[in-house]
């Protein structure tokens, strides 16, 4: 998540964690507090989605480009019939392929996690139990899976780059 937050002038002075903890239902919250929470929820959803889209697009572009460029140009840098440690090149390609797959699967899981998180927040609002929002992991296991897939995609991309660099450095004529 980015470091942005709602501007200070939109935060009601009475809204605090203590107020939320003390409120046993939505009726005990001020209208300004409820509006703030609803707006904050919407902003969090928007910011998270933008940040995630940027990361996913970056990894997708870099992995696909690295895979394509290495297919096209490695033979010009290193004659493959004379190359040693060809397994490094193969593993780099596999890393980039898995990186692409991880990003694509993360797109799907992210959509599912957002859907579940929205349902969880809506249920808490409908039941008048805002504390439930903070007592559960919004998005559940799907959100955790998305985080794991995103981290894996980045690690796999970097591993692929490192392996290609090692392959080329060991084979430059």
Short mmCIF file of C-alpha atoms in Angstrom, two decimals:
data_model
loop_
_atom_site.label_atom_id
_atom_site.label_comp_id
_atom_site.label_asym_id
_atom_site.label_seq_id
_atom_site.Cartn_x
_atom_site.Cartn_y
_atom_site.Cartn_z
CA UNK A 1 0.00 0.00 0.00
CA UNK A 2 1.21 3.47 -0.70
CA UNK A 3 1.88 5.95 2.07
CA UNK A 4 -1.07 8.13 1.05
CA UNK A 5 -3.85 8.61 3.53
CA UNK A 6 -6.91 10.75 3.73
CA UNK A 7 -6.07 14.41 4.22
CA UNK A 8 -6.20 15.57 7.83
CA UNK A 9 -9.08 17.96 7.16
CA UNK A 10 -11.39 15.07 6.17
CA UNK A 11 -10.76 13.17 9.39
CA UNK A 12 -13.46 13.91 11.96
CA UNK A 13 -11.90 14.93 15.24
CA UNK A 14 -14.06 12.38 17.05
CA UNK A 15 -12.96 9.41 14.92
CA UNK A 16 -10.41 7.28 16.66
CA UNK A 17 -9.60 3.67 17.37
CA UNK A 18 -10.94 4.26 20.87
CA UNK A 19 -14.27 5.42 19.49
CA UNK A 20 -14.49 2.40 17.22
CA UNK A 21 -13.61 0.09 20.09
CA UNK A 22 -16.15 1.73 22.39
CA UNK A 23 -18.91 1.69 19.80
CA UNK A 24 -20.94 -1.48 20.12
CA UNK A 25 -22.90 -0.71 16.97
CA UNK A 26 -23.13 1.68 14.05
CA UNK A 27 -25.74 3.68 15.93
CA UNK A 28 -23.11 4.70 18.50
CA UNK A 29 -20.84 6.19 15.83
CA UNK A 30 -21.28 9.74 14.65
CA UNK A 31 -22.40 10.22 11.09
CA UNK A 32 -19.08 11.92 10.29
CA UNK A 33 -17.18 8.89 11.62
CA UNK A 34 -19.24 6.47 9.56
CA UNK A 35 -18.75 8.62 6.44
CA UNK A 36 -15.02 8.76 7.12
CA UNK A 37 -14.77 4.98 7.46
CA UNK A 38 -16.76 4.42 4.28
CA UNK A 39 -14.62 6.92 2.34
CA UNK A 40 -11.44 5.49 3.82
CA UNK A 41 -12.48 2.00 2.73
CA UNK A 42 -13.11 3.22 -0.82
CA UNK A 43 -9.75 5.02 -0.93
CA UNK A 44 -7.89 1.97 0.38
CA UNK A 45 -9.46 -0.18 -2.31
CA UNK A 46 -8.48 2.28 -5.02
CA UNK A 47 -4.90 2.77 -3.79
CA UNK A 48 -4.26 -0.92 -3.31
CA UNK A 49 -5.58 -1.74 -6.74
CA UNK A 50 -3.47 0.97 -8.42
CA UNK A 51 -0.31 -0.11 -6.61
CA UNK A 52 -0.92 -3.75 -7.42
CA UNK A 53 -1.67 -3.05 -11.07
CA UNK A 54 1.57 -1.10 -11.40
CA UNK A 55 3.63 -3.88 -9.81
CA UNK A 56 1.94 -6.61 -11.85
CA UNK A 57 2.37 -4.72 -15.12
CA UNK A 58 6.02 -4.04 -14.36
CA UNK A 59 6.87 -7.65 -13.55
CA UNK A 60 4.81 -8.91 -16.49
CA UNK A 61 6.54 -6.53 -18.90
CA UNK A 62 10.04 -7.16 -17.56
CA UNK A 63 9.69 -10.95 -17.48
CA UNK A 64 8.15 -11.17 -20.93
CA UNK A 65 10.72 -8.77 -22.38
CA UNK A 66 13.62 -10.58 -20.76
CA UNK A 67 12.38 -13.89 -22.07
CA UNK A 68 11.89 -12.54 -25.59
CA UNK A 69 15.15 -10.60 -25.73
CA UNK A 70 17.16 -13.51 -24.40
CA UNK A 71 15.58 -15.86 -26.95
CA UNK A 72 16.40 -13.44 -29.75
CA UNK A 73 19.83 -12.12 -28.81
CA UNK A 74 21.69 -14.54 -26.54
CA UNK A 75 22.84 -16.50 -29.58
CA UNK A 76 24.44 -13.28 -30.89
CA UNK A 77 26.37 -12.72 -27.65
CA UNK A 78 27.23 -16.32 -26.86
CA UNK A 79 27.42 -18.99 -29.57
CA UNK A 80 25.12 -21.63 -28.06
CA UNK A 81 26.90 -24.54 -29.75
CA UNK A 82 30.09 -23.55 -27.89
CA UNK A 83 28.46 -22.35 -24.67
CA UNK A 84 29.03 -23.92 -21.29
CA UNK A 85 26.53 -23.99 -18.45
CA UNK A 86 23.54 -24.00 -20.83
CA UNK A 87 21.47 -25.17 -17.88
CA UNK A 88 21.76 -21.64 -16.42
CA UNK A 89 20.09 -20.20 -19.50
CA UNK A 90 17.37 -22.83 -19.39
CA UNK A 91 16.71 -22.17 -15.69
CA UNK A 92 16.59 -18.40 -16.36
CA UNK A 93 13.94 -18.99 -19.01
CA UNK A 94 12.01 -21.24 -16.62
CA UNK A 95 12.19 -18.56 -13.90
CA UNK A 96 10.78 -15.95 -16.27
CA UNK A 97 8.05 -18.32 -17.42
CA UNK A 98 7.04 -19.03 -13.83
CA UNK A 99 7.24 -15.32 -13.05
CA UNK A 100 4.74 -14.63 -15.83
CA UNK A 101 2.48 -17.43 -14.61
CA UNK A 102 2.65 -16.11 -11.03
CA UNK A 103 1.60 -12.62 -12.13
CA UNK A 104 -1.27 -13.95 -14.22
CA UNK A 105 -2.51 -16.17 -11.40
CA UNK A 106 -2.08 -13.28 -8.94
CA UNK A 107 -4.42 -11.16 -11.10
CA UNK A 108 -7.10 -13.80 -10.67
CA UNK A 109 -6.49 -14.33 -6.95
CA UNK A 110 -6.44 -10.58 -6.33
CA UNK A 111 -9.85 -10.21 -7.93
CA UNK A 112 -11.18 -13.02 -5.74
CA UNK A 113 -9.58 -11.55 -2.59
CA UNK A 114 -11.06 -8.11 -3.28
CA UNK A 115 -14.49 -9.64 -3.81
CA UNK A 116 -14.23 -11.48 -0.48
CA UNK A 117 -12.90 -8.40 1.36
CA UNK A 118 -15.75 -6.24 0.08
CA UNK A 119 -18.23 -8.88 1.24
CA UNK A 120 -16.56 -9.00 4.67
CA UNK A 121 -16.70 -5.21 5.08
CA UNK A 122 -20.26 -5.03 3.80
CA UNK A 123 -21.31 -7.79 6.21
CA UNK A 124 -19.67 -5.94 9.12
CA UNK A 125 -21.45 -2.73 8.12
CA UNK A 126 -24.79 -4.51 7.71
CA UNK A 127 -24.42 -6.22 11.09
CA UNK A 128 -23.28 -3.00 12.75
CA UNK A 129 -20.06 -4.62 13.90
CA UNK A 130 -17.19 -2.50 12.57
CA UNK A 131 -14.72 -4.12 14.95
CA UNK A 132 -15.12 -7.34 12.94
CA UNK A 133 -13.30 -5.60 10.07
CA UNK A 134 -10.19 -5.37 12.25
CA UNK A 135 -10.53 -8.83 13.77
CA UNK A 136 -10.22 -10.76 10.53
CA UNK A 137 -7.84 -10.85 7.60
CA UNK A 138 -9.79 -9.14 4.82
CA UNK A 139 -9.68 -11.24 1.68
CA UNK A 140 -8.65 -14.28 3.71
CA UNK A 141 -6.35 -16.90 2.23
CA UNK A 142 -6.86 -15.47 -1.26
CA UNK A 143 -5.24 -12.21 -0.19
CA UNK A 144 -2.34 -14.14 1.35
CA UNK A 145 -2.00 -16.21 -1.84
CA UNK A 146 -1.94 -13.02 -3.92
CA UNK A 147 0.83 -11.59 -1.74
CA UNK A 148 2.83 -14.81 -2.05
CA UNK A 149 2.38 -14.92 -5.84
CA UNK A 150 3.42 -11.28 -6.22
CA UNK A 151 6.54 -11.77 -4.12
CA UNK A 152 7.33 -14.98 -6.00
CA UNK A 153 6.99 -13.23 -9.35
CA UNK A 154 9.53 -10.60 -8.31
CA UNK A 155 11.97 -13.14 -6.90
CA UNK A 156 11.69 -15.34 -9.99
CA UNK A 157 12.31 -12.36 -12.28
CA UNK A 158 15.43 -11.35 -10.35
CA UNK A 159 16.65 -14.96 -10.27
CA UNK A 160 16.23 -15.16 -14.05
CA UNK A 161 18.24 -11.97 -14.56
CA UNK A 162 20.99 -13.20 -12.25
CA UNK A 163 21.18 -16.56 -14.01
CA UNK A 164 21.36 -14.91 -17.44
CA UNK A 165 24.15 -12.61 -16.26
CA UNK A 166 26.09 -15.57 -14.86
CA UNK A 167 25.54 -17.55 -18.07
CA UNK A 168 26.75 -14.71 -20.29
CA UNK A 169 29.71 -13.85 -18.05
CA UNK A 170 30.88 -17.48 -18.07
CA UNK A 171 30.59 -17.70 -21.85
CA UNK A 172 31.74 -14.38 -23.26
CA UNK A 173 34.36 -15.13 -25.85
#
